[in-house]
Short mmCIF file of C-alpha atoms in Angstrom, two decimals:
data_model
loop_
_atom_site.label_atom_id
_atom_site.label_comp_id
_atom_site.label_asym_id
_atom_site.label_seq_id
_atom_site.Cartn_x
_atom_site.Cartn_y
_atom_site.Cartn_z
CA MET A 23 -58.11 120.30 57.15
CA LYS A 24 -58.86 117.64 59.41
CA ILE A 25 -60.92 119.94 61.68
CA LEU A 26 -63.62 119.66 59.17
CA ARG A 27 -64.80 116.39 60.58
CA PHE A 28 -65.50 117.87 63.97
CA LEU A 29 -68.01 120.42 62.39
CA PRO A 30 -71.58 120.24 61.21
CA ILE A 31 -72.27 120.72 57.53
CA ALA A 32 -73.37 124.28 57.85
CA ALA A 33 -70.06 125.23 59.70
CA ILE A 34 -68.21 123.36 57.17
CA ALA A 35 -69.54 125.57 54.57
CA PHE A 36 -68.68 128.64 56.65
CA LEU A 37 -65.11 127.43 57.22
CA ALA A 38 -64.88 127.09 53.41
CA ALA A 39 -65.78 130.62 53.00
CA SER A 40 -62.81 131.55 55.09
CA CYS A 41 -60.62 130.29 52.19
CA GLN A 42 -62.25 132.80 49.83
CA ASN A 43 -60.96 136.41 49.56
CA GLY A 44 -63.68 139.10 49.64
CA GLY A 45 -67.31 138.25 48.79
CA SER A 46 -70.34 140.19 47.51
CA ALA A 47 -73.75 140.81 48.67
CA SER A 48 -75.45 139.21 45.62
CA LEU A 49 -74.81 136.85 42.69
CA SER A 50 -73.39 137.94 39.36
CA GLU A 51 -73.28 136.13 36.30
CA ASN A 52 -69.68 135.50 36.76
CA SER A 53 -69.75 133.99 40.26
CA SER A 54 -67.91 130.81 40.75
CA GLN A 55 -69.45 127.68 42.20
CA THR A 56 -68.11 128.30 45.63
CA ASP A 57 -69.32 131.92 45.47
CA SER A 58 -72.99 130.67 44.79
CA LEU A 59 -72.51 128.03 47.45
CA MET A 60 -71.58 130.73 49.96
CA TYR A 61 -74.28 133.04 48.73
CA TYR A 62 -77.11 130.71 49.18
CA LEU A 63 -75.76 129.66 52.53
CA GLY A 64 -75.76 133.09 53.49
CA GLN A 65 -79.38 133.47 52.53
CA MET A 66 -80.41 130.27 54.60
CA ASN A 67 -78.53 131.62 57.73
CA ALA A 68 -80.19 134.97 57.13
CA ALA A 69 -83.60 133.38 57.29
CA ASP A 70 -82.69 131.47 60.58
CA TYR A 71 -81.81 134.83 62.10
CA LEU A 72 -84.81 136.71 60.84
CA ARG A 73 -86.91 133.74 62.00
CA GLU A 74 -85.48 133.82 65.61
CA ALA A 75 -85.85 137.69 65.48
CA ASN A 76 -89.59 137.11 65.03
CA ARG A 77 -89.40 135.56 68.58
CA ASP A 78 -86.87 138.03 70.01
CA THR A 79 -87.85 141.43 68.84
CA THR A 80 -84.73 143.01 70.22
CA MET A 81 -82.84 141.34 67.39
CA LYS A 82 -84.81 143.27 64.73
CA GLU A 83 -82.85 146.36 66.08
CA ASN A 84 -80.17 147.51 63.72
CA SER A 85 -77.39 147.67 66.53
CA GLN A 86 -78.09 144.03 67.30
CA LYS A 87 -77.85 142.96 63.66
CA GLN A 88 -74.58 144.73 63.13
CA ALA A 89 -73.33 143.03 66.55
CA TYR A 90 -74.33 139.59 65.15
CA LEU A 91 -72.64 140.31 61.91
CA SER A 92 -69.57 141.28 63.76
CA GLY A 93 -69.60 138.22 65.43
CA VAL A 94 -69.91 136.20 62.34
CA ARG A 95 -66.94 137.83 60.92
CA ALA A 96 -64.84 137.28 64.11
CA GLY A 97 -65.75 133.58 63.89
CA LEU A 98 -64.78 133.37 60.13
CA ALA A 99 -61.34 135.00 61.03
CA ALA A 100 -60.70 132.71 64.07
CA LEU A 101 -59.49 129.47 62.51
CA LYS A 102 -56.12 129.17 60.88
CA ASP A 103 -55.67 127.06 57.92
CA GLY A 104 -53.03 124.27 58.51
CA ASN A 105 -52.95 124.46 62.16
CA GLU A 106 -55.27 121.81 63.37
CA ALA A 107 -54.29 121.91 67.17
CA TYR A 108 -55.10 125.71 67.20
CA ASN A 109 -58.30 125.24 65.45
CA LYS A 110 -59.51 122.53 67.87
CA GLY A 111 -58.54 124.89 70.66
CA VAL A 112 -60.44 127.70 69.11
CA MET A 113 -63.47 125.42 68.80
CA LEU A 114 -63.35 124.25 72.41
CA GLY A 115 -62.79 127.76 73.56
CA MET A 116 -66.01 128.93 71.84
CA GLN A 117 -67.92 125.93 73.19
CA MET A 118 -66.89 126.62 76.57
CA ALA A 119 -67.47 130.41 76.45
CA SER A 120 -70.95 129.75 75.37
CA GLN A 121 -71.64 127.20 78.18
CA MET A 122 -69.93 129.53 80.77
CA MET A 123 -72.28 132.39 79.72
CA SER A 124 -75.38 130.10 79.99
CA PHE A 125 -74.16 128.69 83.33
CA CYS A 126 -73.60 132.28 84.73
CA GLU A 127 -77.13 133.41 83.62
CA GLN A 128 -78.96 130.46 84.83
CA MET A 129 -77.14 129.99 88.14
CA GLY A 130 -76.59 133.60 89.06
CA VAL A 131 -72.88 133.15 89.82
CA GLU A 132 -69.57 134.46 88.27
CA ILE A 133 -66.76 132.12 86.67
CA ASN A 134 -63.18 132.61 86.75
CA LYS A 135 -62.04 131.54 83.39
CA ASN A 136 -58.54 131.54 84.56
CA SER A 137 -59.45 128.61 86.89
CA TYR A 138 -60.58 126.49 83.75
CA ILE A 139 -57.51 127.61 81.80
CA GLY A 140 -55.07 126.88 84.66
CA SER A 141 -56.42 123.41 85.22
CA LEU A 142 -56.55 122.66 81.38
CA GLN A 143 -52.91 124.05 80.98
CA SER A 144 -51.33 122.32 84.00
CA ALA A 145 -52.61 118.75 83.01
CA ILE A 146 -51.92 119.09 79.22
CA LEU A 147 -48.21 120.69 79.67
CA ALA A 148 -47.35 118.08 82.41
CA ASP A 149 -48.66 115.32 80.05
CA THR A 150 -50.37 113.64 82.97
CA LEU A 151 -53.65 112.22 82.49
CA PRO A 152 -56.24 113.21 85.06
CA ASN A 153 -58.25 110.72 86.97
CA THR A 154 -61.53 111.59 85.18
CA VAL A 155 -63.66 109.60 87.54
CA GLU A 156 -62.61 111.48 90.54
CA ALA A 157 -62.91 114.86 88.58
CA GLN A 158 -66.64 113.78 87.68
CA THR A 159 -67.43 112.87 91.14
CA ASN A 160 -66.02 116.31 92.57
CA PHE A 161 -67.69 118.18 89.80
CA ARG A 162 -70.87 116.87 90.60
CA THR A 163 -70.66 117.39 94.28
CA VAL A 164 -69.63 121.13 93.75
CA MET A 165 -72.46 121.39 91.27
CA ASN A 166 -75.04 120.17 93.88
CA HIS A 167 -73.76 122.77 96.34
CA ILE A 168 -74.13 125.51 93.62
CA GLU A 169 -77.65 124.30 92.78
CA ALA A 170 -78.81 124.05 96.16
CA ALA A 171 -77.59 127.59 97.03
CA LYS A 172 -79.43 128.76 93.79
CA GLU A 173 -82.55 126.90 94.81
CA GLU A 174 -82.59 128.84 98.16
CA ARG A 175 -81.95 132.16 96.72
CA ASP A 176 -84.65 131.75 94.21
CA GLN A 177 -87.18 130.48 96.97
CA GLN A 178 -86.48 133.46 99.26
CA ALA A 179 -86.63 136.06 96.45
CA SER A 180 -89.93 134.53 94.77
CA ARG A 181 -91.66 134.32 98.17
CA GLU A 182 -90.82 137.98 98.93
CA SER A 183 -92.27 138.99 95.51
CA LEU A 184 -95.35 136.95 95.98
CA LYS A 185 -95.87 138.36 99.46
CA GLN A 186 -95.94 141.98 98.00
CA VAL A 187 -98.38 141.14 95.30
CA ALA A 188 -100.70 139.10 97.31
CA GLN A 189 -100.98 142.01 100.00
CA GLY A 190 -101.91 144.29 97.26
CA ALA A 191 -104.49 141.93 95.94
CA ALA A 192 -105.82 141.43 99.58
CA LEU A 193 -105.46 137.60 99.23
CA PRO A 194 -105.14 135.46 102.34
CA MET A 195 -102.07 133.51 102.64
CA ILE A 196 -102.24 129.51 102.49
CA SER A 197 -98.56 128.87 102.67
CA GLU A 198 -95.33 131.10 101.96
CA ASP A 199 -95.74 129.90 98.18
CA LEU A 200 -99.62 130.09 97.91
CA TYR A 201 -102.32 132.76 98.47
CA GLY A 202 -105.76 132.53 97.52
CA LYS A 203 -109.57 132.30 98.07
CA VAL A 204 -112.75 130.77 96.77
CA VAL A 205 -114.59 133.08 94.38
CA ASN A 206 -117.52 130.56 93.44
CA ALA A 207 -118.43 128.40 96.47
CA ASN A 208 -120.96 125.50 96.46
CA ASP A 209 -122.18 122.70 98.97
CA SER A 210 -120.19 119.61 97.38
CA ALA A 211 -117.77 117.64 99.14
CA ALA A 212 -114.14 118.75 99.64
CA LEU A 213 -111.57 117.50 97.30
CA THR A 214 -109.04 115.12 98.79
CA GLU A 215 -105.61 113.87 97.92
CA GLY A 216 -105.42 111.09 95.51
CA GLU A 217 -108.92 112.01 94.14
CA GLU A 218 -109.16 112.27 90.30
CA VAL A 219 -110.34 115.52 89.11
CA ASN A 220 -111.11 117.30 85.82
CA LEU A 221 -109.35 120.70 85.84
CA VAL A 222 -110.42 123.93 84.02
CA GLY A 223 -108.22 126.88 84.71
CA THR A 224 -106.25 129.97 83.38
CA PHE A 225 -102.83 130.87 84.26
CA THR A 226 -101.71 134.43 83.70
CA LYS A 227 -98.72 136.74 84.53
CA GLU A 228 -98.97 139.61 86.95
CA ASN A 229 -99.24 141.79 83.65
CA GLY A 230 -102.35 139.78 82.43
CA GLU A 231 -100.55 137.68 79.77
CA GLU A 232 -101.93 134.15 79.69
CA LEU A 233 -99.64 131.35 79.84
CA ASN A 234 -100.05 128.11 78.00
CA LEU A 235 -98.91 125.64 80.56
CA PRO A 236 -98.42 121.89 79.70
CA LEU A 237 -100.91 120.71 82.30
CA PRO A 238 -103.32 117.69 81.74
CA PRO A 239 -107.13 118.48 81.94
CA LYS A 240 -107.70 115.39 84.24
CA GLY A 241 -105.42 113.72 86.76
CA LYS A 242 -105.14 112.84 90.52
CA ILE A 243 -104.59 115.42 93.28
CA GLY A 244 -101.17 115.06 94.82
CA ASN A 245 -99.72 113.11 92.01
CA LYS A 246 -96.75 114.88 90.83
CA ARG A 247 -96.88 113.40 87.32
CA ASN A 248 -100.11 114.83 86.92
CA PHE A 249 -100.04 118.21 88.69
CA PRO A 250 -97.39 120.23 90.20
CA GLU A 251 -97.43 120.23 93.91
CA ILE A 252 -98.45 123.76 94.45
CA LEU A 253 -101.40 123.16 92.18
CA SER A 254 -102.57 120.04 94.01
CA SER A 255 -102.26 122.29 97.20
CA ALA A 256 -104.66 124.88 95.87
CA MET A 257 -107.16 122.32 94.80
CA LEU A 258 -107.22 120.80 98.29
CA THR A 259 -108.65 124.12 99.47
CA LEU A 260 -111.63 123.80 97.24
CA LYS A 261 -114.79 121.68 96.94
CA SER A 262 -115.66 119.88 93.82
CA GLY A 263 -116.81 122.32 91.24
CA GLU A 264 -115.65 125.41 93.30
CA THR A 265 -113.58 128.06 91.52
CA GLY A 266 -110.71 129.53 93.24
CA GLU A 267 -108.49 132.43 92.66
CA PHE A 268 -104.62 131.78 93.65
CA LEU A 269 -101.33 133.50 93.32
CA THR A 270 -98.18 131.72 93.40
CA THR A 271 -94.70 132.09 91.74
CA ALA A 272 -93.12 130.55 88.73
CA HIS A 273 -90.56 129.01 90.85
CA ALA A 274 -93.09 127.24 93.09
CA LEU A 275 -95.36 126.23 90.10
CA LEU A 276 -92.64 125.19 87.44
CA GLY A 277 -89.52 124.58 89.40
CA ASN A 278 -86.50 124.00 87.04
CA ARG A 279 -88.96 124.32 83.85
CA THR A 280 -89.20 128.06 84.83
CA ARG A 281 -86.87 129.19 82.17
CA GLN A 282 -87.91 126.80 79.56
CA MET A 283 -91.26 128.79 79.85
CA ASN A 284 -89.31 132.25 79.43
CA LEU A 285 -90.24 132.96 83.12
CA GLU A 286 -88.12 134.39 85.92
CA PRO A 287 -88.46 132.44 89.36
CA THR A 288 -89.82 135.61 90.97
CA ASP A 289 -92.60 136.00 88.38
CA VAL A 290 -95.99 135.89 90.02
CA ILE A 291 -98.61 133.74 88.53
CA LYS A 292 -102.34 134.10 88.88
CA MET A 293 -104.30 130.87 88.76
CA GLN A 294 -108.02 130.72 88.52
CA ILE A 295 -109.08 127.04 88.69
CA THR A 296 -112.08 124.94 88.88
CA PRO A 297 -111.54 121.36 89.59
CA THR A 298 -114.33 118.80 89.56
CA ALA A 299 -114.18 115.37 90.98
CA VAL A 300 -114.49 112.37 88.70
CA PRO A 301 -117.15 110.10 89.78
CA LYS A 302 -115.82 106.79 90.99
CA PRO A 303 -117.10 103.64 89.28
CA GLU A 304 -119.53 102.72 92.09
CA GLU A 305 -120.93 106.16 92.14
CA LYS A 306 -121.63 105.95 88.27
CA GLU A 307 -123.47 102.60 88.94
CA ASP A 308 -125.57 104.19 91.78
CA LYS A 309 -126.60 107.03 89.43
CA ALA A 310 -127.67 104.68 86.75
CA LYS A 311 -129.88 102.66 88.91
#
């Protein structure tokens, strides 16, 4: 089938399995070459599943394993030999279904699949080539509106969550996205924006689980390439070498990287940080004299 050229190697092998009748859970001496091929591919894909299950323990539940296997069977039965147009449609449908589910989860909106099908159908059946430039422009405009609405919802929800936790911890408010106080004061100079600092800190979730955030040990306060804006705001309330305890949210600290860190925007993050000013070149020379 020509559809093979659209599929990755592993999927091609799976598709080949659909041309075989039956199957066994183990190899026998009389197995054919294709049976052997499918058996070993099954072993490799099983290893992929079990490795993922080590990261997501819900996948170790028998009900989830059975659901996964049912999905694989449905996928193997979806394509029709000799009907390339149908198979291309199946592949696009599966791709779009995955993207739609991900979009709904990330953006917190519902999708009417009939709107997509109606648009696709009307253009194809009318044999009219859509203006893709116009479609892309309008798509981006609507997407911007959806993203802005999601950002506003996340901000409001995260601030409310933060406020409740901060009140329980009796931490004073610095801004709507930041609460905190100095826990180890000294008489050194106050830190200023643009100042280079060495930063030592721990970041934990509300349940005490420590987060391994990709933050540099040294950088300039206020430089967004070095530190998140909310972290710079926290440092500006401290003097060099002081330790501060702060509460913020995953939304304020990580922005659109929140879900990459397996966090929700409303998750409250505890920051205990000690920034120390890096001596300027002239200060180093004075100390050396």
